[in-house]
Short mmCIF file of C-alpha atoms in Angstrom, two decimals:
data_model
loop_
_atom_site.label_atom_id
_atom_site.label_comp_id
_atom_site.label_asym_id
_atom_site.label_seq_id
_atom_site.Cartn_x
_atom_site.Cartn_y
_atom_site.Cartn_z
CA MET A 1 108.21 90.69 72.64
CA PRO A 2 106.97 93.14 69.97
CA GLN A 3 103.51 92.67 68.55
CA SER A 4 102.96 91.36 65.06
CA PHE A 5 99.63 90.89 63.32
CA THR A 6 98.61 88.79 60.36
CA THR A 7 95.59 89.71 58.28
CA ARG A 8 93.64 87.00 60.10
CA ASP A 9 94.72 88.37 63.49
CA THR A 10 93.36 91.77 62.55
CA GLU A 11 90.07 90.24 61.43
CA VAL A 12 89.71 88.33 64.71
CA ILE A 13 90.30 91.48 66.75
CA LEU A 14 87.98 93.63 64.61
CA ARG A 15 85.17 91.07 64.85
CA ALA A 16 85.70 90.78 68.60
CA ARG A 17 85.46 94.56 68.93
CA ARG A 18 82.21 94.58 66.94
CA LYS A 19 80.88 91.99 69.38
CA ARG A 20 82.05 94.25 72.25
CA ARG A 21 84.42 91.61 73.55
CA SER A 22 87.64 92.55 75.34
CA VAL A 23 88.31 88.93 76.34
CA LEU A 24 87.87 85.95 74.02
CA VAL A 25 86.64 82.72 75.61
CA LEU A 26 87.34 79.68 73.47
CA SER A 27 84.23 77.78 74.59
CA GLU A 28 81.98 80.75 73.78
CA ASP A 29 83.66 82.16 70.67
CA ALA A 30 84.63 78.97 68.88
CA ASP A 31 81.72 79.09 66.38
CA TRP A 32 82.58 82.42 64.79
CA LEU A 33 86.33 81.85 65.15
CA ARG A 34 85.90 78.62 63.16
CA GLU A 35 84.73 80.76 60.24
CA LEU A 36 88.25 82.23 60.19
CA HIS A 37 90.27 79.13 61.07
CA PRO A 38 89.31 75.43 61.28
CA ARG A 39 91.07 75.07 64.66
CA PRO A 40 90.15 78.05 66.90
CA LYS A 41 92.35 76.85 69.77
CA ASP A 42 95.44 76.83 67.56
CA LEU A 43 94.47 80.24 66.14
CA LEU A 44 94.30 81.87 69.58
CA LEU A 45 97.50 80.21 70.79
CA ARG A 46 99.40 81.45 67.75
CA MET A 47 97.98 84.96 68.14
CA ALA A 48 99.15 84.96 71.76
CA GLY A 49 102.57 83.82 70.60
CA ARG A 50 102.76 86.86 68.31
CA GLY A 51 101.62 89.24 71.05
CA ALA A 52 98.26 89.86 69.35
CA LEU A 53 96.46 88.42 72.40
CA ILE A 54 97.29 88.01 76.09
CA LYS A 55 96.83 84.47 77.39
CA LEU A 56 94.87 84.41 80.66
CA GLY A 57 94.54 80.65 81.03
CA ALA A 58 91.59 78.22 80.85
CA GLY A 59 90.94 79.09 77.19
CA ARG A 60 90.66 82.84 77.75
CA TYR A 61 92.60 85.54 75.90
CA ALA A 62 92.54 89.30 76.42
CA ILE A 63 92.90 91.75 73.55
CA PRO A 64 95.90 94.00 74.36
CA GLU A 65 96.33 97.67 73.65
CA LEU A 66 97.74 98.41 70.23
CA GLY A 67 101.49 98.77 70.45
CA SER A 68 102.16 96.49 73.40
CA ASP A 69 101.28 92.96 74.41
CA ALA A 70 102.32 93.58 78.03
CA VAL A 71 99.61 93.31 80.69
CA ALA A 72 100.91 96.53 82.24
CA TYR A 73 99.37 98.39 79.30
CA LYS A 74 95.90 97.00 79.92
CA ALA A 75 93.56 97.33 82.89
CA TRP A 76 93.69 94.06 84.80
CA GLN A 77 90.13 94.21 86.15
CA PRO A 78 88.40 93.37 82.83
CA MET A 79 90.87 90.52 82.41
CA LEU A 80 89.82 89.27 85.83
CA ASP A 81 86.20 89.47 84.65
CA GLY A 82 87.09 87.50 81.55
CA ARG A 83 88.71 84.81 83.69
CA LEU A 84 85.99 84.47 86.33
CA ALA A 85 82.66 85.57 84.81
CA PRO A 86 82.29 82.47 82.58
CA LEU A 87 82.59 80.30 85.71
CA GLY A 88 79.76 81.97 87.63
CA ASP A 89 78.95 84.80 90.01
CA TYR A 90 81.86 86.85 91.35
CA TYR A 91 82.87 90.35 92.34
CA LEU A 92 86.04 92.20 93.23
CA GLY A 93 85.82 93.02 96.93
CA PHE A 94 87.54 93.11 100.32
CA PHE A 95 91.03 94.65 100.20
CA SER A 96 90.99 95.24 96.43
CA ALA A 97 87.71 97.15 96.73
CA LEU A 98 88.97 99.12 99.76
CA GLU A 99 91.89 100.18 97.58
CA GLU A 100 89.75 101.07 94.55
CA HIS A 101 87.30 103.09 96.66
CA ARG A 102 90.25 104.88 98.33
CA LEU A 103 89.13 103.70 101.74
CA THR A 104 92.75 102.77 102.39
CA ASP A 105 96.01 104.28 101.18
CA LEU A 106 97.70 100.88 101.09
CA SER A 107 98.06 98.63 98.05
CA GLU A 108 98.81 94.97 97.46
CA PRO A 109 99.88 93.03 94.34
CA PHE A 110 96.98 90.57 94.51
CA SER A 111 93.24 90.57 93.80
CA THR A 112 90.59 89.67 96.39
CA VAL A 113 87.25 88.34 95.22
CA LEU A 114 84.07 86.65 96.37
CA VAL A 115 82.80 83.84 94.14
CA GLY A 116 79.65 81.79 94.04
CA PHE A 117 81.15 78.70 92.43
CA ALA A 118 83.56 75.93 93.37
CA SER A 119 87.06 76.03 91.89
CA ARG A 120 89.95 73.87 93.04
CA GLN A 121 92.44 76.20 91.39
CA LEU A 122 91.02 79.26 93.14
CA SER A 123 90.88 77.59 96.54
CA SER A 124 94.50 76.46 96.20
CA GLY A 125 95.68 79.89 95.03
CA GLU A 126 96.83 78.65 91.63
CA ILE A 127 95.12 81.29 89.48
CA SER A 128 96.76 84.60 88.59
CA VAL A 129 95.54 87.28 86.20
CA ALA A 130 97.91 89.89 84.77
CA GLY A 131 100.54 88.72 87.22
CA ARG A 132 98.23 89.24 90.21
CA PRO A 133 97.43 86.17 92.33
CA ILE A 134 93.73 85.81 93.12
CA ARG A 135 92.67 85.32 96.73
CA ALA A 136 89.06 84.20 96.98
CA ALA A 137 86.26 83.36 99.38
CA ARG A 138 83.29 81.31 98.27
CA THR A 139 79.66 81.58 99.33
CA GLN A 140 76.40 79.90 98.41
CA ARG A 141 74.37 82.87 99.64
CA PRO A 142 72.50 84.78 96.87
CA VAL A 143 74.39 88.03 97.50
CA PHE A 144 75.62 88.95 94.01
CA THR A 145 72.91 91.50 93.20
CA ASP A 146 72.90 95.27 92.83
CA ASP A 147 70.39 95.70 95.68
CA LEU A 148 73.05 94.14 97.94
CA GLY A 149 75.78 96.50 96.80
CA VAL A 150 77.37 94.78 93.79
CA GLU A 151 77.99 97.22 90.95
CA VAL A 152 79.11 96.85 87.33
CA VAL A 153 82.10 99.09 86.59
CA ARG A 154 82.41 100.00 82.91
CA LEU A 155 85.81 101.16 81.66
CA SER A 156 84.81 101.29 78.00
CA ARG A 157 82.19 99.92 75.65
CA THR A 158 83.81 96.49 75.83
CA GLU A 159 85.56 96.45 79.20
CA ARG A 160 83.76 95.99 82.49
CA TYR A 161 83.96 94.11 85.78
CA ARG A 162 81.92 93.58 88.96
CA ARG A 163 82.86 95.18 92.29
CA SER A 164 81.29 95.73 95.71
CA ASP A 165 80.30 99.34 96.44
CA PRO A 166 81.79 101.17 99.47
CA THR A 167 79.15 100.19 102.03
CA ARG A 168 79.06 96.54 100.92
CA THR A 169 82.87 96.45 100.93
CA LEU A 170 83.04 97.63 104.54
CA VAL A 171 80.41 95.12 105.71
CA ASP A 172 82.21 92.32 103.86
CA CYS A 173 85.34 93.10 105.90
CA LEU A 174 83.42 91.88 108.95
CA TRP A 175 82.49 88.69 107.08
CA HIS A 176 85.90 87.66 105.67
CA PRO A 177 88.48 89.88 107.40
CA HIS A 178 91.36 87.63 106.30
CA LEU A 179 90.84 89.06 102.79
CA ALA A 180 90.68 92.68 103.96
CA GLY A 181 94.23 93.20 105.22
CA ALA A 182 95.28 93.86 108.80
CA THR A 183 92.49 94.57 111.27
CA GLU A 184 93.74 98.13 111.67
CA THR A 185 93.43 98.62 107.90
CA TRP A 186 89.77 97.75 107.53
CA VAL A 187 88.69 99.25 110.85
CA SER A 188 90.30 102.55 109.83
CA ALA A 189 88.45 102.23 106.51
CA TRP A 190 85.15 102.15 108.41
CA GLY A 191 86.12 105.44 110.04
CA ARG A 192 87.03 107.00 106.70
CA GLY A 193 83.84 105.73 105.09
CA MET A 194 81.74 107.37 107.80
CA ARG A 195 83.71 110.63 107.69
CA GLU A 196 83.40 110.89 103.90
CA GLU A 197 79.71 109.87 103.99
CA ARG A 198 80.33 106.84 101.80
CA LEU A 199 79.15 104.45 104.50
CA ASP A 200 75.35 104.35 104.65
CA PRO A 201 74.38 102.92 108.09
CA LEU A 202 70.86 102.00 106.99
CA VAL A 203 72.10 100.14 103.91
CA ALA A 204 74.93 98.54 105.92
CA CYS A 205 72.35 96.93 108.22
CA ARG A 206 70.44 95.50 105.25
CA HIS A 207 73.61 94.05 103.74
CA ALA A 208 74.70 92.63 107.10
CA LEU A 209 71.41 90.79 107.62
CA ALA A 210 71.88 89.09 104.24
CA LEU A 211 75.24 87.77 105.45
CA GLY A 212 74.00 86.24 108.69
CA PRO A 213 73.56 87.08 112.38
CA ALA A 214 77.27 87.15 113.28
CA VAL A 215 77.99 89.77 110.61
CA ALA A 216 74.88 91.69 111.65
CA ARG A 217 76.06 91.84 115.26
CA ARG A 218 79.55 92.99 114.25
CA THR A 219 77.99 95.64 112.02
CA GLY A 220 75.81 96.82 114.87
CA LEU A 221 78.78 97.24 117.18
CA MET A 222 80.83 99.07 114.53
CA LEU A 223 77.97 101.48 113.93
CA ASP A 224 77.62 101.95 117.70
CA LEU A 225 81.29 102.91 117.91
CA LEU A 226 80.83 105.36 115.02
CA GLY A 227 77.85 107.10 116.62
CA ALA A 228 75.19 105.45 114.46
CA GLY A 229 74.02 102.97 117.09
CA LYS A 230 70.46 104.34 117.03
CA VAL A 231 70.13 103.32 113.38
CA ALA A 232 71.66 99.91 114.02
CA ARG A 233 69.40 99.13 116.98
CA ALA A 234 66.33 100.13 114.98
CA GLN A 235 67.25 98.15 111.88
CA LEU A 236 68.82 94.98 113.28
CA PRO A 237 66.11 92.88 114.94
CA ALA A 238 66.57 91.37 118.39
CA ARG A 239 66.62 87.87 116.90
CA VAL A 240 70.16 88.40 115.59
CA ARG A 241 71.37 88.42 119.20
CA ARG A 242 69.44 85.34 120.37
CA SER A 243 72.21 82.79 120.67
CA ASP A 244 73.88 80.92 123.49
CA ARG A 245 77.23 81.43 121.80
CA ALA A 246 78.68 84.91 121.54
CA PRO A 247 80.63 85.26 118.27
CA LEU A 248 83.98 87.04 118.12
CA MET A 249 84.11 90.67 117.08
CA VAL A 250 86.96 89.88 114.65
CA ALA A 251 86.35 86.52 113.01
CA ASP A 252 90.03 85.74 112.39
CA GLY A 253 91.38 87.45 115.51
CA PRO A 254 92.48 85.90 118.82
CA ALA A 255 90.48 82.88 120.01
CA ALA A 256 87.63 83.41 122.45
CA SER A 257 88.18 83.27 126.18
CA GLU A 258 86.03 83.98 129.22
CA GLU A 259 88.32 86.88 130.17
CA MET A 260 87.37 88.83 127.06
CA GLU A 261 84.94 91.70 127.38
CA LEU A 262 81.42 90.79 126.30
CA ASP A 263 79.43 93.59 124.69
CA PRO A 264 76.13 93.46 126.62
CA TYR A 265 73.89 94.59 123.74
CA TRP A 266 75.39 92.97 120.66
CA ARG A 267 76.65 89.92 122.58
CA LEU A 268 80.08 89.85 120.98
CA ARG A 269 83.33 88.73 122.53
CA MET A 270 85.75 91.63 122.12
CA ASN A 271 88.82 89.74 120.95
CA VAL A 272 90.12 93.13 119.82
CA GLY A 273 89.73 95.66 122.62
CA ARG A 274 87.12 98.41 122.39
CA ARG A 275 89.69 101.16 122.97
CA ARG A 276 91.87 99.82 120.18
CA LEU A 277 88.91 99.71 117.79
CA GLU A 278 87.96 103.26 118.73
CA GLY A 279 91.53 104.41 118.13
CA TRP A 280 91.68 102.83 114.68
CA LEU A 281 88.28 104.27 113.78
CA SER A 282 89.53 107.71 114.77
CA TYR A 283 92.40 107.40 112.26
CA GLY A 284 89.85 107.25 109.47
CA LYS A 285 87.64 109.93 110.99
#
């Protein structure tokens, strides 16, 4: 569908640009939109029908590039921000962040995020942005801060989104591996991160402690396998290993059994064999 603009459409877009908005949110922008039209909802719907806006759902509309109303002509990450940021804390992470940081050469047509709010639509997989389904994990931990590896990526004066940095992304793979692709994918990414010096062992330990003892123990073992065990043992206190139950090395891997190797220091059941992990890490290294 070709774009067409009325004089009012142009005024809406110009005013949005002056406000440094790349996504219009009906609940937030209704006051100034009402100065241009008595029914802001109808105004935005009609603009979307003419290709002057891109409908994202839930009262949110992205401003497309001039000349095309197709989402392919606009970065999808700021549209994701426009869809999720009004609901609460979030960041792009896991597989999507591995891909953006070039810690994997694979790609997938979906977006993986961590959110700090409840959403029935997200949990049921009903939300898509720019044709990309959103796969999400939710947490109530206060882990959405820059000191824990969450960065703001700015694409322009008006377009931005939140994403985990390389070290936080790799640690998160040990927390929610079902969002990080195949085990081989994210384990190899740890090897690449260490080889390219984008994995900071000291910072990884701090992030892991914020995510709980199971993640801390997995992080310690991964650093051991990568030759940074001295850092891990110095930074991760003994209390993280004080538990009668030994967690699994891979949270969504094979179920625990007594036959599995138990790492004597980190007290983890190796539901993925040590040799296999070392082999995958060597791919990245």
